[in-house]
Amino acid sequence: MELRRPTIVDREAILDMMAEFEKSQSAHNGGFWDTENFVYEEWLETNMQKEMGINLPENRVPSIQFVSFDDVGRALGFLNLRLRLNEGLLNYAGHIGYSIRPSERGKGYAKETFRQGLQVAKEKNIKKALVTCSVNNPASRAVILANGGLLEDVRDGVERYWIEVANE
């Protein structure tokens, strides 16, 4: 499994995954798109701008959009790494948002996607990563705990975990 920035050649694989998320009406944390007027090439451009901190909407921070792929190029999931925290991220979302397409859940991809995301966080000099999940999401909790998450507290139904990235 490989976690990397999406490119133009990944268009069909990613559109297929997005369609699966939409069809199942599943949350796609770590992957953001406008379903009404989606244009893949514009999404790639927006991702690049977000990473560089250009044209960020108010209350947004620079972030890197990743997609995980299996060994035959099938898109498995999203991971979004926020390069710093603002108040909203500190309270409810954290540094990393991620999700695995519904048909590929329960196969260990989330744990590996998350692990690779933490490696990038380390490369970006994030010493401690904040990650969150709903109190009603035991699968996400298990992924966070498997990657070293230490529960700090629960705020409005959101569990907040810190992971020492420098020691990874």
Coordinates of C-alpha atoms in Angstrom, one line a residue:
M1 CA 0.0 0.0 0.0
E2 CA 1.3 3.4 -0.9
L3 CA 0.2 6.8 0.4
R4 CA 0.9 9.7 -1.9
R5 CA -0.4 12.9 -3.4
P6 CA -2.9 12.3 -6.1
T7 CA -2.0 13.1 -9.8
I8 CA -3.7 13.4 -13.1
V9 CA -3.0 9.7 -13.9
D10 CA -5.0 8.7 -10.8
R11 CA -8.2 10.3 -12.1
E12 CA -10.2 7.2 -12.8
A13 CA -9.2 5.4 -9.7
I14 CA -10.0 8.3 -7.5
L15 CA -13.3 9.1 -9.2
D16 CA -14.3 5.5 -8.7
M17 CA -13.5 5.7 -5.0
M18 CA -15.4 9.0 -4.7
A19 CA -18.4 7.5 -6.4
E20 CA -18.3 4.6 -3.9
F21 CA -18.3 7.0 -0.9
E22 CA -21.2 9.0 -2.5
K23 CA -23.2 5.9 -3.3
S24 CA -22.9 4.5 0.2
Q25 CA -23.4 8.0 1.7
S26 CA -20.3 7.3 3.8
A27 CA -18.4 10.0 5.5
H28 CA -15.1 10.7 3.7
N29 CA -12.9 12.3 6.3
G30 CA -9.6 13.4 4.9
G31 CA -11.1 13.7 1.4
F32 CA -12.9 16.9 0.5
W33 CA -14.8 17.7 -2.7
D34 CA -17.8 19.6 -4.0
T35 CA -20.1 17.0 -5.3
E36 CA -22.2 19.5 -7.3
N37 CA -19.6 20.9 -9.7
F38 CA -16.7 18.5 -9.3
V39 CA -13.8 18.8 -11.8
Y40 CA -10.9 16.5 -11.0
E41 CA -8.2 18.8 -12.5
E42 CA -9.5 21.7 -10.4
W43 CA -9.5 19.5 -7.3
L44 CA -5.8 18.7 -8.0
E45 CA -5.0 22.4 -8.3
T46 CA -6.9 23.3 -5.1
N47 CA -4.9 20.6 -3.3
M48 CA -1.7 22.1 -4.5
Q49 CA -2.8 25.6 -3.4
K50 CA -3.9 24.3 0.0
E51 CA -0.4 22.7 0.5
M52 CA 1.3 26.0 -0.3
G53 CA -1.2 28.0 1.8
I54 CA -2.5 29.9 -1.2
N55 CA -6.2 31.1 -1.4
L56 CA -7.1 29.3 1.8
P57 CA -10.7 29.9 3.0
E58 CA -11.0 31.7 6.3
N59 CA -10.4 29.3 9.3
R60 CA -8.4 26.9 7.1
V61 CA -4.7 26.0 7.5
P62 CA -2.2 24.7 4.9
S63 CA -2.7 20.9 4.4
I64 CA -1.5 18.1 2.2
Q65 CA -4.0 15.8 0.4
F66 CA -3.0 12.2 0.1
V67 CA -4.7 9.1 -1.4
S68 CA -3.7 5.6 -0.5
F69 CA -3.4 3.0 -3.3
D70 CA -3.1 -0.7 -3.4
D71 CA -0.4 -2.5 -5.5
V72 CA -2.5 -2.5 -8.7
G73 CA -3.3 1.3 -8.4
R74 CA -6.8 1.0 -6.9
A75 CA -7.6 4.0 -4.7
L76 CA -8.2 2.8 -1.1
G77 CA -8.7 6.0 0.9
F78 CA -8.0 9.6 1.8
L79 CA -5.7 11.2 4.3
N80 CA -5.5 14.9 4.8
L81 CA -2.5 16.2 6.9
R82 CA -3.1 19.7 8.4
L83 CA 0.3 21.3 8.8
R84 CA -0.7 23.4 11.8
L85 CA -3.7 23.7 14.1
N86 CA -6.2 26.5 14.6
E87 CA -8.8 26.6 17.3
G88 CA -11.4 24.5 15.5
L89 CA -8.8 21.9 14.6
L90 CA -7.4 21.9 18.1
N91 CA -10.9 21.2 19.5
Y92 CA -12.5 18.9 17.0
A93 CA -10.4 17.7 14.0
G94 CA -6.7 17.6 14.7
H95 CA -3.8 17.2 12.3
I96 CA -5.0 14.2 10.4
G97 CA -8.3 13.3 8.8
Y98 CA -8.6 10.0 7.0
S99 CA -11.1 7.5 5.6
I100 CA -11.0 4.2 3.7
R101 CA -13.5 3.4 0.9
P102 CA -16.4 1.3 2.3
S103 CA -15.6 -1.8 0.3
E104 CA -12.0 -1.9 1.7
R105 CA -12.6 -1.4 5.4
G106 CA -11.5 -3.9 8.0
K107 CA -8.5 -5.0 6.0
G108 CA -5.8 -3.0 7.8
Y109 CA -5.6 -0.2 5.3
A110 CA -6.6 2.5 7.7
K111 CA -3.9 1.5 10.2
E112 CA -1.2 1.6 7.4
T113 CA -2.5 4.8 5.8
F114 CA -2.5 6.5 9.2
R115 CA 1.0 5.2 10.0
Q116 CA 2.4 6.5 6.7
G117 CA 0.6 9.9 7.4
L118 CA 2.4 10.1 10.7
Q119 CA 5.7 9.6 8.9
V120 CA 4.9 12.6 6.7
A121 CA 3.9 14.6 9.8
K122 CA 7.4 13.8 11.2
E123 CA 9.0 14.9 8.0
K124 CA 7.0 18.2 8.2
N125 CA 8.4 18.7 11.8
I126 CA 5.2 18.1 13.6
K127 CA 6.4 16.8 17.0
K128 CA 3.0 15.8 18.4
A129 CA 0.0 15.0 16.2
L130 CA -3.5 15.6 17.4
V131 CA -6.1 13.1 16.0
T132 CA -9.7 12.8 16.8
C133 CA -12.6 10.4 16.3
S134 CA -16.2 10.3 17.3
V135 CA -17.1 8.4 20.5
N136 CA -19.3 6.3 18.2
N137 CA -16.4 5.2 15.9
P138 CA -14.6 2.2 17.5
A139 CA -12.8 1.3 14.2
S140 CA -11.1 4.7 14.1
R141 CA -10.3 4.6 17.8
A142 CA -8.6 1.2 17.3
V143 CA -6.5 2.7 14.4
I144 CA -5.5 5.7 16.5
L145 CA -4.6 3.5 19.5
A146 CA -2.6 1.1 17.3
N147 CA -0.6 4.1 16.2
G148 CA 0.3 5.3 19.7
G149 CA -2.6 7.6 20.4
L150 CA -3.0 8.7 24.0
L151 CA -6.4 10.0 25.0
E152 CA -6.4 13.6 26.3
D153 CA -10.1 14.1 26.7
V154 CA -13.6 14.0 25.0
R155 CA -15.3 17.2 23.8
D156 CA -18.9 17.2 22.6
G157 CA -18.7 13.5 21.5
V158 CA -15.2 13.9 20.0
E159 CA -12.3 11.9 21.5
R160 CA -9.0 13.8 21.3
Y161 CA -5.7 11.8 21.1
W162 CA -2.1 12.9 20.9
I163 CA 0.7 10.9 19.3
E164 CA 4.3 11.6 19.9
V165 CA 5.5 11.8 16.2
A166 CA 9.1 12.6 17.0
N167 CA 9.6 9.1 18.5
E168 CA 8.0 7.3 15.6

